[in-house]
mmCIF file of C-alpha atoms in Angstrom:
data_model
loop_
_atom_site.group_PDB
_atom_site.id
_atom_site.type_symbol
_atom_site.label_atom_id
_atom_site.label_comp_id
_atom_site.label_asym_id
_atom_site.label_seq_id
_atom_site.Cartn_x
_atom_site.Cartn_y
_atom_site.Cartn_z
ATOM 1 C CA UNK A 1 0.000 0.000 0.000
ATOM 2 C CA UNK A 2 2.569 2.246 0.938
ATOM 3 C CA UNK A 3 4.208 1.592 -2.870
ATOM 4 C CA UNK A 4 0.834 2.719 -4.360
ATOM 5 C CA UNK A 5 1.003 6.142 -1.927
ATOM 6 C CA UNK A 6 4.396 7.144 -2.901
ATOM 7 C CA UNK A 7 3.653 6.307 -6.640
ATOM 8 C CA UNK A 8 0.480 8.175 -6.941
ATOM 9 C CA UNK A 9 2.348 11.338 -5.537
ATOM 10 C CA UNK A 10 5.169 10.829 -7.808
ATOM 11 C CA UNK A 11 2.997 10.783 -10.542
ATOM 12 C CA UNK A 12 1.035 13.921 -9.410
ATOM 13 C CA UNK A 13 4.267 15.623 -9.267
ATOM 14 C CA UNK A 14 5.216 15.104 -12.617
ATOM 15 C CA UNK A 15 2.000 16.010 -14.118
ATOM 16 C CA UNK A 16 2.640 19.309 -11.941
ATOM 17 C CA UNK A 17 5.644 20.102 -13.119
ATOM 18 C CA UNK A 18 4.651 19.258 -16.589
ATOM 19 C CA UNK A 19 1.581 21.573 -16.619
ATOM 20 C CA UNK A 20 3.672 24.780 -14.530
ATOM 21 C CA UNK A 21 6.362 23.910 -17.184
ATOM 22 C CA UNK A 22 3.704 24.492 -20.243
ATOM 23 C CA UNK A 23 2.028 27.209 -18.544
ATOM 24 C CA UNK A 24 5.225 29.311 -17.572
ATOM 25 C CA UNK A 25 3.653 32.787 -19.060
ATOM 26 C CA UNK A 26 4.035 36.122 -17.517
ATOM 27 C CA UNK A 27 0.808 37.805 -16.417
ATOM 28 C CA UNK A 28 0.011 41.177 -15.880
ATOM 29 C CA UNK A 29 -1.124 41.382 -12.219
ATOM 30 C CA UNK A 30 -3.333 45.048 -11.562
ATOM 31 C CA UNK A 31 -2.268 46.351 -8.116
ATOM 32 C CA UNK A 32 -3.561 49.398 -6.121
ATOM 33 C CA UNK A 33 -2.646 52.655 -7.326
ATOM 34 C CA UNK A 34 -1.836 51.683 -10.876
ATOM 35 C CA UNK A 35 0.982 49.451 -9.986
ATOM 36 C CA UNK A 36 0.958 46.233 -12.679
ATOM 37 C CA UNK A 37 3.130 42.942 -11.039
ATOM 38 C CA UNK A 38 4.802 40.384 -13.549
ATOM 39 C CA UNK A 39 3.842 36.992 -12.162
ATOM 40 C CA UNK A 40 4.426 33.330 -13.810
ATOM 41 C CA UNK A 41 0.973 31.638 -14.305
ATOM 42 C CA UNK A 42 1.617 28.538 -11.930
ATOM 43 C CA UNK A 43 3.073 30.942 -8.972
ATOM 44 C CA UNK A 44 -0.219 33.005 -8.759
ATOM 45 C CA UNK A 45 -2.226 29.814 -8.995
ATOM 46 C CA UNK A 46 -0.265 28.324 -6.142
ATOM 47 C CA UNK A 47 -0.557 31.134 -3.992
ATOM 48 C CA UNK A 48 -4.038 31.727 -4.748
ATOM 49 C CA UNK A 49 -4.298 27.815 -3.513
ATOM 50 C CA UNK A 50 -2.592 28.430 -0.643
ATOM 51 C CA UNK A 51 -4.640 31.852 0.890
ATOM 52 C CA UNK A 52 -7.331 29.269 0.362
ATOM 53 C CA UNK A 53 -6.554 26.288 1.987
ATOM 54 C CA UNK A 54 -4.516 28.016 5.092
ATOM 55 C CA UNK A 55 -7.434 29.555 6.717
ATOM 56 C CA UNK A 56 -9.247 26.463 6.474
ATOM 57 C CA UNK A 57 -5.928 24.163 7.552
ATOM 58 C CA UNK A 58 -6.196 26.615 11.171
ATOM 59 C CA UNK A 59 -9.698 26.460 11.646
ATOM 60 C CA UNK A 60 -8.992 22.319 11.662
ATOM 61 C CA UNK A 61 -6.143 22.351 14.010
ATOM 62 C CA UNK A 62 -7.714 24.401 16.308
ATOM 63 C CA UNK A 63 -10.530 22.452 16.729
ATOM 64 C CA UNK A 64 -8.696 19.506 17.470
ATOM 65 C CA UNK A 65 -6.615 21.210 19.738
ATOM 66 C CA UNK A 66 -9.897 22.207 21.673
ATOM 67 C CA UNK A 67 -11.113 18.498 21.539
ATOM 68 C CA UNK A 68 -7.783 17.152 22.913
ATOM 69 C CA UNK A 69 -8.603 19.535 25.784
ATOM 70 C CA UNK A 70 -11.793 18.580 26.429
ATOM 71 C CA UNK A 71 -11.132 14.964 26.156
ATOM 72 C CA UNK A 72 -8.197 14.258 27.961
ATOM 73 C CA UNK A 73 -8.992 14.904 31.409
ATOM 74 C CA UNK A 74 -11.876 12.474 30.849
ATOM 75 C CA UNK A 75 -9.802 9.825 29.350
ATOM 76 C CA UNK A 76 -7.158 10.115 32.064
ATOM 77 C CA UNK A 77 -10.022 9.347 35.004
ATOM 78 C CA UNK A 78 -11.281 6.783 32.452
ATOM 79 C CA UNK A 79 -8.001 4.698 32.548
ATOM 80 C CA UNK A 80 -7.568 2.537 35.320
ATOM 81 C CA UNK A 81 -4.914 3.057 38.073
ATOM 82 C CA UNK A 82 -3.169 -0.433 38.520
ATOM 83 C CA UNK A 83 -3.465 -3.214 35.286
ATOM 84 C CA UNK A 84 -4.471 -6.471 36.840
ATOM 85 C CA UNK A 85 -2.103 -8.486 36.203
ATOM 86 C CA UNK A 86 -2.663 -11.608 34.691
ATOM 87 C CA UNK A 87 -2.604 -15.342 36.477
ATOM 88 C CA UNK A 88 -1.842 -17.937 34.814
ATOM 89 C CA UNK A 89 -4.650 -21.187 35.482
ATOM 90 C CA UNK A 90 -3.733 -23.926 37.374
ATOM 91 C CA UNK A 91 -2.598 -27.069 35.422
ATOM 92 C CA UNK A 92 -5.897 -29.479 35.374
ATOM 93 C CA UNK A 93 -5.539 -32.765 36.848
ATOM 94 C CA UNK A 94 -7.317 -36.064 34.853
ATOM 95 C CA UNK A 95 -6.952 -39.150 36.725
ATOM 96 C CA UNK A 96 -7.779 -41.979 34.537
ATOM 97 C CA UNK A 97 -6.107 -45.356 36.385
ATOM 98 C CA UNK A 98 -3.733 -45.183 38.671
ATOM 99 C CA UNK A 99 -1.119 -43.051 37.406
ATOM 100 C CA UNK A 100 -2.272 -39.117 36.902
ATOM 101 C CA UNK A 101 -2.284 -37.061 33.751
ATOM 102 C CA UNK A 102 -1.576 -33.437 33.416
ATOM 103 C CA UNK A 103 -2.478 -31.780 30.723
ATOM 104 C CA UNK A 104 -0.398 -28.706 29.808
ATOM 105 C CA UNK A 105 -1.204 -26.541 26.554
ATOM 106 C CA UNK A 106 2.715 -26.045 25.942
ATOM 107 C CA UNK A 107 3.531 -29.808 25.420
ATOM 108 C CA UNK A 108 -0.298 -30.542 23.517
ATOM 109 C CA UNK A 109 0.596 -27.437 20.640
ATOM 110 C CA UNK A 110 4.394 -27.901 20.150
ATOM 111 C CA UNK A 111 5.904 -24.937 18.643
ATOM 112 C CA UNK A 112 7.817 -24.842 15.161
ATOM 113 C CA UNK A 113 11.277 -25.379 15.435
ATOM 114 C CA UNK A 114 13.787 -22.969 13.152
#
């Protein structure tokens, strides 16, 4: 999965790169006061993308910042003090004649040797 990830964002940076590389015209920019800016087609679109999506990136990270601070103090009295700890169960006893049988998981399920 992680193959496909990095491939699809290699490919969307050449197709990028192609199209800013096609597209590398000089625009006439109209500024306040009469003032004209030169700027390269795939710069203004990239900063036009990015006075977009900032606003929008803060407004996200502050509201999970506000959730995180809401939610911790309840997930810290959620969690419990001291794990149990785990016993292990007694061996069972089967007593089918004289002699006694113990049953033990480790020697019924042998593991795989290397």
């Amino acid at each position: 999965m992680q193959f496909l990830k990095t491939l699809f964002w290699i490919v969307l940076t050449v197709i990028l790169v192609l199209w800013a590389k096609a597209n590398w015209a000089v625009v006439p920019l109209k500024l306040w006061g009469g003032l004209i800016a030169d700027v390269r087609l795939p710069l203004l679109i990239v900063f036009g993308f990015l006075i977009g999506w900032l606003p929008t990136l803060i407004i996200y990270r502050a509201k999970l910042w506000s959730l995180r601070r809401r939610f911790e103090p309840i997930e810290r009295n959620a969690a419990p003090s001291v794990p149990a700890m785990a016993v292990a169960p007694a061996p069972t006893t089967v007593s089918n004649a004289a002699d006694e049988r113990v049953a033990r998981d480790s020697e019924a399920w042998p593991t795989a040797t290397p």
